C-alpha atoms as a printed R data frame, in Angstrom:
    type eleno elety resid chain resno      x       y       z
1   ATOM     1    CA   MET     A     1 43.964 -30.148   8.926
2   ATOM     2    CA   SER     A     2 45.306 -33.905   8.142
3   ATOM     3    CA   HIS     A     3 45.758 -35.356   4.669
4   ATOM     4    CA   ALA     A     4 43.393 -37.955   6.427
5   ATOM     5    CA   MET     A     5 40.586 -36.100   7.157
6   ATOM     6    CA   MET     A     6 41.016 -34.438   3.500
7   ATOM     7    CA   ILE     A     7 40.155 -37.252   1.564
8   ATOM     8    CA   SER     A     8 37.418 -38.697   3.884
9   ATOM     9    CA   GLY     A     9 35.720 -35.751   3.534
10  ATOM    10    CA   SER     A    10 36.054 -35.363   0.004
11  ATOM    11    CA   ILE     A    11 34.949 -39.578  -0.324
12  ATOM    12    CA   ILE     A    12 32.347 -38.244   1.613
13  ATOM    13    CA   LEU     A    13 31.147 -36.034  -0.206
14  ATOM    14    CA   ILE     A    14 31.803 -37.452  -4.121
15  ATOM    15    CA   ALA     A    15 29.130 -40.499  -2.374
16  ATOM    16    CA   LEU     A    16 26.927 -38.323  -0.876
17  ATOM    17    CA   THR     A    17 26.975 -36.084  -4.669
18  ATOM    18    CA   ALA     A    18 26.963 -39.756  -6.164
19  ATOM    19    CA   ILE     A    19 23.876 -40.701  -3.740
20  ATOM    20    CA   THR     A    20 21.784 -38.741  -4.417
21  ATOM    21    CA   GLY     A    21 22.127 -37.485  -8.447
22  ATOM    22    CA   VAL     A    22 20.889 -41.507  -7.994
23  ATOM    23    CA   VAL     A    23 17.932 -40.657  -5.974
24  ATOM    24    CA   LEU     A    24 16.918 -37.848  -8.436
25  ATOM    25    CA   SER     A    25 17.821 -39.123 -11.532
26  ATOM    26    CA   GLN     A    26 14.859 -41.427 -10.144
27  ATOM    27    CA   THR     A    27 12.487 -38.437  -8.307
28  ATOM    28    CA   GLY     A    28 11.755 -37.145 -12.208
29  ATOM    29    CA   ARG     A    29 10.849 -33.816 -13.067
30  ATOM    30    CA   PRO     A    30 10.519 -31.572 -11.207
31  ATOM    31    CA   LEU     A    31 13.626 -32.206  -9.258
32  ATOM    32    CA   ASN     A    32 13.425 -31.902  -5.355
33  ATOM    33    CA   THR     A    33 14.862 -29.179  -4.194
34  ATOM    34    CA   ILE     A    34 16.347 -30.252  -1.393
35  ATOM    35    CA   LEU     A    35 18.173 -33.108  -2.678
36  ATOM    36    CA   PHE     A    36 19.376 -30.592  -5.285
37  ATOM    37    CA   THR     A    37 20.737 -28.019  -3.775
38  ATOM    38    CA   ILE     A    38 22.743 -30.535  -1.341
39  ATOM    39    CA   HIS     A    39 23.718 -32.690  -5.232
40  ATOM    40    CA   LYS     A    40 25.449 -29.336  -6.035
41  ATOM    41    CA   LEU     A    41 27.317 -27.810  -2.771
42  ATOM    42    CA   SER     A    42 28.236 -31.623  -2.462
43  ATOM    43    CA   ALA     A    43 29.894 -31.328  -6.300
44  ATOM    44    CA   VAL     A    44 31.333 -28.175  -4.752
45  ATOM    45    CA   GLY     A    45 33.309 -29.325  -2.337
46  ATOM    46    CA   PHE     A    46 34.627 -32.420  -3.591
47  ATOM    47    CA   THR     A    47 35.840 -30.367  -6.307
48  ATOM    48    CA   VAL     A    48 37.648 -27.235  -3.615
49  ATOM    49    CA   PHE     A    49 38.244 -30.232  -1.169
50  ATOM    50    CA   SER     A    50 40.407 -32.477  -3.925
51  ATOM    51    CA   VAL     A    51 42.270 -29.039  -5.754
52  ATOM    52    CA   ILE     A    52 43.534 -28.435  -1.801
53  ATOM    53    CA   ILE     A    53 44.304 -32.149  -2.038
54  ATOM    54    CA   PHE     A    54 46.451 -32.692  -4.621
55  ATOM    55    CA   ILE     A    55 47.281 -29.343  -4.924
56  ATOM    56    CA   ASN     A    56 49.629 -30.748  -0.572
57  ATOM    57    CA   LEU     A    57 50.325 -33.649  -2.112
58  ATOM    58    CA   ILE     A    58 52.091 -32.693  -5.238
59  ATOM    59    CA   LYS     A    59 53.919 -29.812  -2.892
60  ATOM    60    CA   THR     A    60 54.973 -33.197  -1.313
61  ATOM    61    CA   VAL     A    61 56.887 -34.848  -3.630
62  ATOM    62    CA   GLU     A    62 60.140 -34.578  -6.392
63  ATOM    63    CA   SER     A    63 57.900 -34.909  -8.996
64  ATOM    64    CA   VAL     A    64 55.349 -35.806 -10.914
65  ATOM    65    CA   ASP     A    65 55.482 -38.249 -13.648
66  ATOM    66    CA   SER     A    66 53.420 -38.091 -16.409
67  ATOM    67    CA   THR     A    67 50.632 -40.329 -16.151
68  ATOM    68    CA   THR     A    68 49.923 -38.369 -13.096
69  ATOM    69    CA   LYS     A    69 50.079 -34.927 -14.775
70  ATOM    70    CA   PHE     A    70 47.938 -36.699 -17.271
71  ATOM    71    CA   LEU     A    71 45.591 -38.004 -14.949
72  ATOM    72    CA   LEU     A    72 44.960 -34.952 -12.913
73  ATOM    73    CA   ILE     A    73 44.332 -32.711 -16.554
74  ATOM    74    CA   THR     A    74 41.657 -35.690 -16.857
75  ATOM    75    CA   VAL     A    75 40.581 -34.954 -13.294
76  ATOM    76    CA   ALA     A    76 40.154 -31.262 -14.073
77  ATOM    77    CA   CYS     A    77 38.070 -31.597 -17.881
78  ATOM    78    CA   ALA     A    78 36.242 -34.374 -16.098
79  ATOM    79    CA   ALA     A    79 34.852 -32.302 -12.863
80  ATOM    80    CA   ALA     A    80 34.159 -29.414 -15.405
81  ATOM    81    CA   LEU     A    81 32.452 -31.853 -18.000
82  ATOM    82    CA   LEU     A    82 30.057 -32.703 -15.228
83  ATOM    83    CA   PHE     A    83 29.432 -29.449 -14.458
84  ATOM    84    CA   VAL     A    84 28.615 -28.444 -17.608
85  ATOM    85    CA   THR     A    85 26.069 -31.915 -18.168
86  ATOM    86    CA   GLY     A    86 25.017 -31.037 -14.692
87  ATOM    87    CA   GLY     A    87 23.686 -27.224 -15.508
88  ATOM    88    CA   LEU     A    88 22.376 -28.654 -18.487
89  ATOM    89    CA   LEU     A    89 20.426 -31.325 -16.089
90  ATOM    90    CA   SER     A    90 18.444 -28.978 -14.615
91  ATOM    91    CA   PHE     A    91 16.157 -27.713 -17.012
92  ATOM    92    CA   ASP     A    92 14.083 -29.720 -18.553
93  ATOM    93    CA   ARG     A    93 14.636 -28.740 -22.840
94  ATOM    94    CA   PHE     A    94 18.576 -30.400 -21.765
95  ATOM    95    CA   ALA     A    95 17.702 -33.721 -19.745
96  ATOM    96    CA   LYS     A    96 18.388 -35.387 -22.791
97  ATOM    97    CA   LYS     A    97 19.405 -39.783 -22.474
98  ATOM    98    CA   PHE     A    98 22.499 -38.949 -23.983
99  ATOM    99    CA   VAL     A    99 23.487 -36.083 -21.144
100 ATOM   100    CA   VAL     A   100 22.493 -38.523 -18.698
101 ATOM   101    CA   ILE     A   101 24.186 -41.182 -19.554
102 ATOM   102    CA   LEU     A   102 27.754 -38.326 -19.985
103 ATOM   103    CA   HIS     A   103 27.122 -36.839 -16.795
104 ATOM   104    CA   ALA     A   104 26.860 -40.750 -15.377
105 ATOM   105    CA   VAL     A   105 30.620 -42.174 -17.405
106 ATOM   106    CA   LEU     A   106 32.385 -38.336 -16.491
107 ATOM   107    CA   THR     A   107 31.553 -39.049 -12.127
108 ATOM   108    CA   ILE     A   108 32.452 -42.595 -12.735
109 ATOM   109    CA   VAL     A   109 35.158 -41.532 -14.809
110 ATOM   110    CA   ILE     A   110 36.460 -38.029 -12.186
111 ATOM   111    CA   SER     A   111 35.940 -40.898  -9.493
112 ATOM   112    CA   GLY     A   112 38.508 -43.628 -10.988
113 ATOM   113    CA   SER     A   113 41.259 -40.475 -11.965
114 ATOM   114    CA   ALA     A   114 40.992 -38.704  -8.533
115 ATOM   115    CA   GLY     A   115 41.012 -42.155  -6.654
116 ATOM   116    CA   THR     A   116 44.266 -43.710  -9.083
117 ATOM   117    CA   VAL     A   117 45.541 -39.791  -8.648
118 ATOM   118    CA   LEU     A   118 45.646 -39.458  -4.883
119 ATOM   119    CA   TYR     A   119 47.249 -43.551  -4.690
120 ATOM   120    CA   LEU     A   120 49.649 -42.593  -7.675
121 ATOM   121    CA   LEU     A   121 50.538 -39.281  -4.661
122 ATOM   122    CA   LEU     A   122 49.957 -40.867  -1.682
123 ATOM   123    CA   ARG     A   123 52.677 -44.310  -2.423
124 ATOM   124    CA   ARG     A   124 55.853 -41.821  -3.167
């Protein structure tokens, strides 16, 4: 599969994850099982595609600069925290406003950081 197809798939999956997340937050409790499943599966798919893309792109560049390394660490930490906060949000007692806001902010952080890493690796 080409880089372009993988990147397109990754973009579609993060968009699907964000859209289903917004819809889930608007529909309230109990969470819609179908939407929740789509949200979780698309998040896992985005993560897997992103790891494969980044590994393949890193292999093609001579060296990775410190900015790209920092952003890759940011993406990894944001992804881990997204899964943690997402797990907490699936339980009523942990669905506090702080966790909801953190989950939303992390989505923006991972999207921006991953996009920037793609740009930095592809421009070489």
